[in-house]
mmCIF file of C-alpha atoms in Angstrom:
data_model
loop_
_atom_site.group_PDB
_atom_site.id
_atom_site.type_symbol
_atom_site.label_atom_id
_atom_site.label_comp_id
_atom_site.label_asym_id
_atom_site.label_seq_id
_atom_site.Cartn_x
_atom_site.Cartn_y
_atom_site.Cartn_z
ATOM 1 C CA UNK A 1 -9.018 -15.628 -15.296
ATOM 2 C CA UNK A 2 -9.292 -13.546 -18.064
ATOM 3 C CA UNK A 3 -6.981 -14.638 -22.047
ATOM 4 C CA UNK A 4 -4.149 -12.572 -22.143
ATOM 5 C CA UNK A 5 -4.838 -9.488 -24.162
ATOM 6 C CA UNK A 6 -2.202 -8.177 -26.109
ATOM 7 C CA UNK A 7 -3.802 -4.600 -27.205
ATOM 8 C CA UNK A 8 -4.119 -2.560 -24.122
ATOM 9 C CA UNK A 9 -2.428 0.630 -25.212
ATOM 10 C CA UNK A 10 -1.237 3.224 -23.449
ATOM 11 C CA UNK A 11 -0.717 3.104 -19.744
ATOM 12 C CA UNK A 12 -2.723 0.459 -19.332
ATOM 13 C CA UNK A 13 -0.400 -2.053 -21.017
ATOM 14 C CA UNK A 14 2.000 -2.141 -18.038
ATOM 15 C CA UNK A 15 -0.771 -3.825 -15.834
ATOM 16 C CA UNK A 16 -1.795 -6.302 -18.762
ATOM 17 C CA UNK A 17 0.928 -9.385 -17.338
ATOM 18 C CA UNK A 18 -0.264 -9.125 -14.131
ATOM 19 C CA UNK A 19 -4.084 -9.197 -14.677
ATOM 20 C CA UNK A 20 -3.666 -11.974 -17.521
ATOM 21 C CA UNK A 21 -2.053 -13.953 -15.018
ATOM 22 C CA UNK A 22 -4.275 -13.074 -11.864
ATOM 23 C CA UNK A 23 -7.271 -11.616 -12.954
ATOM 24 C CA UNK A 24 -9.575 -10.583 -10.377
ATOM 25 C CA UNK A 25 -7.335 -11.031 -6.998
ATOM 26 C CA UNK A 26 -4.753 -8.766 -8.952
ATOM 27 C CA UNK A 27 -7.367 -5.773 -9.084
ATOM 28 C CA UNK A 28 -7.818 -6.919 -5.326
ATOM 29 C CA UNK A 29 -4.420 -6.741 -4.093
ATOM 30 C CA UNK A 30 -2.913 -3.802 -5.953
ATOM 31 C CA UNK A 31 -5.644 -1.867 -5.210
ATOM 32 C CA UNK A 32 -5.627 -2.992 -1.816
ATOM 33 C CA UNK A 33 -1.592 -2.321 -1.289
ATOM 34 C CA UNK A 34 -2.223 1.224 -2.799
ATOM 35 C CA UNK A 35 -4.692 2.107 -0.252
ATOM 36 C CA UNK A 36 -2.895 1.665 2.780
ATOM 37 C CA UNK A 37 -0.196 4.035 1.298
ATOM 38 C CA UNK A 38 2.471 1.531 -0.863
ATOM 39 C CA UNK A 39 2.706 2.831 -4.450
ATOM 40 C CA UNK A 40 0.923 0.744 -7.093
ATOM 41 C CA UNK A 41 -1.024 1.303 -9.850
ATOM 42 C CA UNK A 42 -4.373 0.929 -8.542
ATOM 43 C CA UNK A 43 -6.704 2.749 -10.758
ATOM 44 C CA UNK A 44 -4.826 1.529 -13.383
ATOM 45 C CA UNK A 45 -5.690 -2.272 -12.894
ATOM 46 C CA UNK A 46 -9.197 -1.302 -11.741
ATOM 47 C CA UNK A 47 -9.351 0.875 -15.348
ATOM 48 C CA UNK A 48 -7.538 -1.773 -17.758
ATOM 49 C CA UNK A 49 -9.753 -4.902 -15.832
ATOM 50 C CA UNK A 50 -12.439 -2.896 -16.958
ATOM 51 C CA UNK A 51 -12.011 -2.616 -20.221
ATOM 52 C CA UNK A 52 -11.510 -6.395 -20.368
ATOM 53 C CA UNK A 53 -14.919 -6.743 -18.655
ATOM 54 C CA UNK A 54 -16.015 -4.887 -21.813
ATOM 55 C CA UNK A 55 -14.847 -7.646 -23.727
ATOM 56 C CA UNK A 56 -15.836 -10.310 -22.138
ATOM 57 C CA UNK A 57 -12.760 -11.639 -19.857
ATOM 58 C CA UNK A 58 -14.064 -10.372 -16.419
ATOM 59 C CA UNK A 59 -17.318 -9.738 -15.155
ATOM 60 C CA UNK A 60 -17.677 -5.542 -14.920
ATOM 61 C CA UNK A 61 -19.598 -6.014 -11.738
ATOM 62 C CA UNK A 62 -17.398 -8.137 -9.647
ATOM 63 C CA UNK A 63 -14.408 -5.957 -10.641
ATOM 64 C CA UNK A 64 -16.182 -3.132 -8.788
ATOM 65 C CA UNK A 65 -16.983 -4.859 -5.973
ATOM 66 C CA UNK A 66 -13.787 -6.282 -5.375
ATOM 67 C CA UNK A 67 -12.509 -2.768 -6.075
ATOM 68 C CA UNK A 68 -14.642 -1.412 -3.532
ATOM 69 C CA UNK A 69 -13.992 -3.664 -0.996
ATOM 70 C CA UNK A 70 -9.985 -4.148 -1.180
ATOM 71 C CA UNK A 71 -10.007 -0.160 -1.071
ATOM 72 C CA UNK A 72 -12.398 0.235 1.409
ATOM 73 C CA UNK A 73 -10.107 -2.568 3.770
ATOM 74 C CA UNK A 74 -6.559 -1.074 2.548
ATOM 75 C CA UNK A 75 -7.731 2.276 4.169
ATOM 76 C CA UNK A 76 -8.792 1.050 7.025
ATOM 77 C CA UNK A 77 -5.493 -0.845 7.464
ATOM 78 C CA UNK A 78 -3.930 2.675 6.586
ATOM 79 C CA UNK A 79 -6.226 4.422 8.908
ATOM 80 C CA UNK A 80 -4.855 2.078 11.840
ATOM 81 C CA UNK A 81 -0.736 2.333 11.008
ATOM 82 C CA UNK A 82 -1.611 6.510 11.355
ATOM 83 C CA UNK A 83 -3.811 5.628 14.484
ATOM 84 C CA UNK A 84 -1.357 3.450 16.213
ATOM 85 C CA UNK A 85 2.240 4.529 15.077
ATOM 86 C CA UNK A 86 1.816 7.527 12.663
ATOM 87 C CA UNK A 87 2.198 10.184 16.066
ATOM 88 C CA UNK A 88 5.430 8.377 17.153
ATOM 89 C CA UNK A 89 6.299 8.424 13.671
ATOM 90 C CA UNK A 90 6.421 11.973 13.298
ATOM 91 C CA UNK A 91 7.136 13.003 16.642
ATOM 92 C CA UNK A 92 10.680 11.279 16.121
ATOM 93 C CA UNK A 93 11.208 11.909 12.517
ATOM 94 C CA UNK A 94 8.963 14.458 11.167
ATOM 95 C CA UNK A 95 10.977 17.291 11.072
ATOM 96 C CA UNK A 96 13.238 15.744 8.704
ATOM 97 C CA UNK A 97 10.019 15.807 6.651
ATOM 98 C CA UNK A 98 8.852 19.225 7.854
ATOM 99 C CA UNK A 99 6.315 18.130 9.674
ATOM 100 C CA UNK A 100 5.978 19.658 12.896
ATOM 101 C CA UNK A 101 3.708 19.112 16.065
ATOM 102 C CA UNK A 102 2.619 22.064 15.149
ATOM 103 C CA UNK A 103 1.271 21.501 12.120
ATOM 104 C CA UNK A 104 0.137 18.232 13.033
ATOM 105 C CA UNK A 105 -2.054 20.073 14.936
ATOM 106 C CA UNK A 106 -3.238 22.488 12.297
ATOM 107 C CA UNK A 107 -3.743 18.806 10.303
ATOM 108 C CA UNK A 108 -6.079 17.608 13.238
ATOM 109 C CA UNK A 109 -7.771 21.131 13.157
ATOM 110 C CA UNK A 110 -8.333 21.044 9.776
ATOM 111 C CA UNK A 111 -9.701 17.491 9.621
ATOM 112 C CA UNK A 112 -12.332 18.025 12.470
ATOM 113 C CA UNK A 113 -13.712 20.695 9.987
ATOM 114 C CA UNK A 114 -13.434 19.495 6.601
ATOM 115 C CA UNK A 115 -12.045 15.691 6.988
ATOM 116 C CA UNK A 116 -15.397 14.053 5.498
ATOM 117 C CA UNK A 117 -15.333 15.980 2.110
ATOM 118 C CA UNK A 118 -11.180 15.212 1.790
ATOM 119 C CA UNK A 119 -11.843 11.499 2.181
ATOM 120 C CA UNK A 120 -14.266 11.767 -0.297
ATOM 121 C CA UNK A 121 -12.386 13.965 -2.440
ATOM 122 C CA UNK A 122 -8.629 12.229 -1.870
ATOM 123 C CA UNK A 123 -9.861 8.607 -3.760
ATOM 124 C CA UNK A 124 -9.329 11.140 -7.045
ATOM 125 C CA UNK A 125 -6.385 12.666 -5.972
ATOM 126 C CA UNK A 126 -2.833 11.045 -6.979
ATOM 127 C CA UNK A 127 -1.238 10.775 -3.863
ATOM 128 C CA UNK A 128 -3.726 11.715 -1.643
ATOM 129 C CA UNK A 129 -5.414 8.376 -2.552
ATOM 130 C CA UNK A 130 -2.504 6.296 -0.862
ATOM 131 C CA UNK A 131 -2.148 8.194 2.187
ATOM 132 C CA UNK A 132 -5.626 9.110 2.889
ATOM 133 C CA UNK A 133 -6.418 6.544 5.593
ATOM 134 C CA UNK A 134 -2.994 7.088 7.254
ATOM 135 C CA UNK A 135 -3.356 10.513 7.356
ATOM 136 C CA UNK A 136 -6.993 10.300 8.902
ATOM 137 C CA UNK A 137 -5.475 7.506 11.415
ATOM 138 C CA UNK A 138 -2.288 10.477 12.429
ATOM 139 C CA UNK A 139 -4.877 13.072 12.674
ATOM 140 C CA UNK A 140 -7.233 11.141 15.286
ATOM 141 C CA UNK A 141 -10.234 11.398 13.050
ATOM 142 C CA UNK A 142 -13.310 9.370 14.263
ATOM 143 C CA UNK A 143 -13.066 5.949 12.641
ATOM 144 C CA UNK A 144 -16.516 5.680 12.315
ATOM 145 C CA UNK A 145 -16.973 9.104 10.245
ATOM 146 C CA UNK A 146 -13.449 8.343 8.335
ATOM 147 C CA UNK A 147 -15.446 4.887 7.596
ATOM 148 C CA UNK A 148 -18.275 5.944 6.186
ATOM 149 C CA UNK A 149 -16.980 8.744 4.265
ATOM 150 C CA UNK A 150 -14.195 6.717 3.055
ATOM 151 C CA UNK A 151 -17.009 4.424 2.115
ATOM 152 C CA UNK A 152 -18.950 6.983 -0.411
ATOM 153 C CA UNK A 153 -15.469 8.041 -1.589
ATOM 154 C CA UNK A 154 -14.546 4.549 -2.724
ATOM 155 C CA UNK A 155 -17.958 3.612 -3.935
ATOM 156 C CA UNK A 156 -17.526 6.905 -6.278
ATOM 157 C CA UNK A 157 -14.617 6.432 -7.316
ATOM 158 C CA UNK A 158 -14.431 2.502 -8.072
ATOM 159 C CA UNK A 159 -18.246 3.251 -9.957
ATOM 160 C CA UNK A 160 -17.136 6.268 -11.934
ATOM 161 C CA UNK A 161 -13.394 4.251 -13.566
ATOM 162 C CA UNK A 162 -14.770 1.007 -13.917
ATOM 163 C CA UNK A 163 -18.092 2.395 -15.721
ATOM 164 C CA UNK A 164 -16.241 4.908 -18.167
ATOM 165 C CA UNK A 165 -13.802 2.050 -18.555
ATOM 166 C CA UNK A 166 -15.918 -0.514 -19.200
ATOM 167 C CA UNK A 167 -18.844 1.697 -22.094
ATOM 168 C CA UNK A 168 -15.196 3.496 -23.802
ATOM 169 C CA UNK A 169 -12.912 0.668 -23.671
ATOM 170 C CA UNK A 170 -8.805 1.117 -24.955
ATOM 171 C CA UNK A 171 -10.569 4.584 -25.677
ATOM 172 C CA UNK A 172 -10.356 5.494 -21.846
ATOM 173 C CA UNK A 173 -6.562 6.041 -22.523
ATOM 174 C CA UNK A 174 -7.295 8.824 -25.160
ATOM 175 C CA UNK A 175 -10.289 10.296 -22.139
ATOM 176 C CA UNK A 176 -7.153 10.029 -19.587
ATOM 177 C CA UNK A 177 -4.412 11.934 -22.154
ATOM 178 C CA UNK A 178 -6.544 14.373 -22.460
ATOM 179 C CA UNK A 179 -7.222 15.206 -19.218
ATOM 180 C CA UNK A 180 -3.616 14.943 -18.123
ATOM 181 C CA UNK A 181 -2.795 17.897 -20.853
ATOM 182 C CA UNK A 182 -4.949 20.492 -18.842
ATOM 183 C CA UNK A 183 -4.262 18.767 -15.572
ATOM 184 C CA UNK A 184 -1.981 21.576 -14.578
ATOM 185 C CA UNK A 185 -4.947 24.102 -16.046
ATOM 186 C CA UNK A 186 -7.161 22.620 -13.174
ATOM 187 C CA UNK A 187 -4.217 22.422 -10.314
ATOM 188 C CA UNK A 188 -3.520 26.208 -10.808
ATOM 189 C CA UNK A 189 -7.347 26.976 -10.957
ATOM 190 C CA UNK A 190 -7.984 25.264 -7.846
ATOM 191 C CA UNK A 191 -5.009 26.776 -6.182
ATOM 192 C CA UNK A 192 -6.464 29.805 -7.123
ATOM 193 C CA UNK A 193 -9.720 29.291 -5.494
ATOM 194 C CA UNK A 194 -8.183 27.829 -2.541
ATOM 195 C CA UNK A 195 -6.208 31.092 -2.387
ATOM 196 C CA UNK A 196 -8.895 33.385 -2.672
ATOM 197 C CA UNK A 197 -10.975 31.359 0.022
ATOM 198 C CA UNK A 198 -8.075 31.848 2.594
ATOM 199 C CA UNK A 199 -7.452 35.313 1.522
ATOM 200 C CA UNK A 200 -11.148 36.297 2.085
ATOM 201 C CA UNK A 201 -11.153 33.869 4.900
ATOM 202 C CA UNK A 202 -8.143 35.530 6.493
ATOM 203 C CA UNK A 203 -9.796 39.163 5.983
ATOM 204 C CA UNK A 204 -12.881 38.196 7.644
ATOM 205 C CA UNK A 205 -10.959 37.318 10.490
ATOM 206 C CA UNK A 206 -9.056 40.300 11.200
ATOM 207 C CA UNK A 207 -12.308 42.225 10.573
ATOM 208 C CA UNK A 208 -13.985 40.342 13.453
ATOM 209 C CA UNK A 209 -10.693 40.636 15.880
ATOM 210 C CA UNK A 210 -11.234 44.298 14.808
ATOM 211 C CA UNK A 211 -14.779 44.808 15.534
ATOM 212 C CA UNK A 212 -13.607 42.699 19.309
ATOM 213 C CA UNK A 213 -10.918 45.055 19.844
ATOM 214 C CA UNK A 214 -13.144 48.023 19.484
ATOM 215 C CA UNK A 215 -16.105 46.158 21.536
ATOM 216 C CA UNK A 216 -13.384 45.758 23.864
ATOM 217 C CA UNK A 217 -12.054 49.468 24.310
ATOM 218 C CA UNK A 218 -15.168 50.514 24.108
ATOM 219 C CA UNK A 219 -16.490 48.575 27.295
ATOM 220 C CA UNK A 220 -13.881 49.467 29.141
ATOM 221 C CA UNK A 221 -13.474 53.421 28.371
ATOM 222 C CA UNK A 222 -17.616 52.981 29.637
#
């Protein structure tokens, strides 16, 4: 259990009571809670017991691994509330929340495609990181794909924070400042993109219902 540590500035500080009193089962259980969709600070704690592994209170290593394996379980646990009560869920109350069968079917559309590379990509994302597995669960995707995918997300993510953490110390917080001050920068540049894909997505489209209408009328007038 690691001396209490008085210095953590920032963000970070808020987390400092419970991992001086817990140490390494705290990085397991918030992290763990977070992942199957309760808010918590979990890359927080897995940051700040970093930066006490830098300093000798916790071992760098077995932060990551418990990291890794509480997020790994807490999505799983998240992937089976969506798989066995997320569809009743939202049948019943969903379009108090705008979510429709419908679109729940768009979701499940969408995740057969591209559901690997947004379980990778949601252990970054602030929000997406807590509902990932429950969303995967909801949308029926494979649990053996959302398992290993969810896999090389959390190994990413647990290796990249506890690494920087753990070589830049307290000076993570300045790293993390910074990036929040051009975080809306990056949001409107990948809404952007993701609006131009869809735009030229949606063009090719009508071009090929085009080109099938034409195929069409031009079968039949032959």
């Amino acid at each position: 259990m690691p001396v209490p540590m008085d210095d953590l500035p920032g963000f970070l500080h808020g987390v400092a009571p419970i991992l001086d009193r817990w140490g390494y089962l705290a990085v397991g259980a918030v992290i763990g809670v977070e992942s199957f969709g309760v808010p918590a600070p979990g890359q927080t704690i897995m940051m700040a017991a970093a930066v006490y592994a830098g300093t000798g209170r916790l071992n760098v290593f077995a932060v990551g691994v418990i990291a890794f394996a509480a997020a790994v379980l807490g999505d799983n646990i998240g992937y089976w509330i969506g798989k066995r009560g997320g569809r009743k869920a939202v049948n019943r109350f969903g379009k108090y929340i705008l979510i429709t069968p419908k679109r729940l079917e768009k979701a499940e559309q969408f995740f057969a495609k591209r559901g690997s590379k947004v379980v990778v990509v949601a252990r970054f994302v602030e929000g997406l990181r807590q509902l990932n597995g429950v969303i995967a669960g909801l949308t029926n995707m494979p649990w053996r794909k959302f398992m290993l995918y969810n896999a090389i997300g959390a190994a990413l993510w647990c290796g990249w924070w506890t690494t920087v953490s753990y070589l830049l110390g307290t000076r993570i917080v300045e790293v993390v400042d910074h990036m929040h001050r051009y975080k809306w920068l990056a949001i409107a540049a990948v809404g952007i993109a993701v609006a131009a894909y869809a735009g030229l997505h949606m063009r090719h489209i009508r071009s090929r219902r085009a080109r099938a209408a034409v195929e069409r009328e031009e079968s039949r007038v032959g």
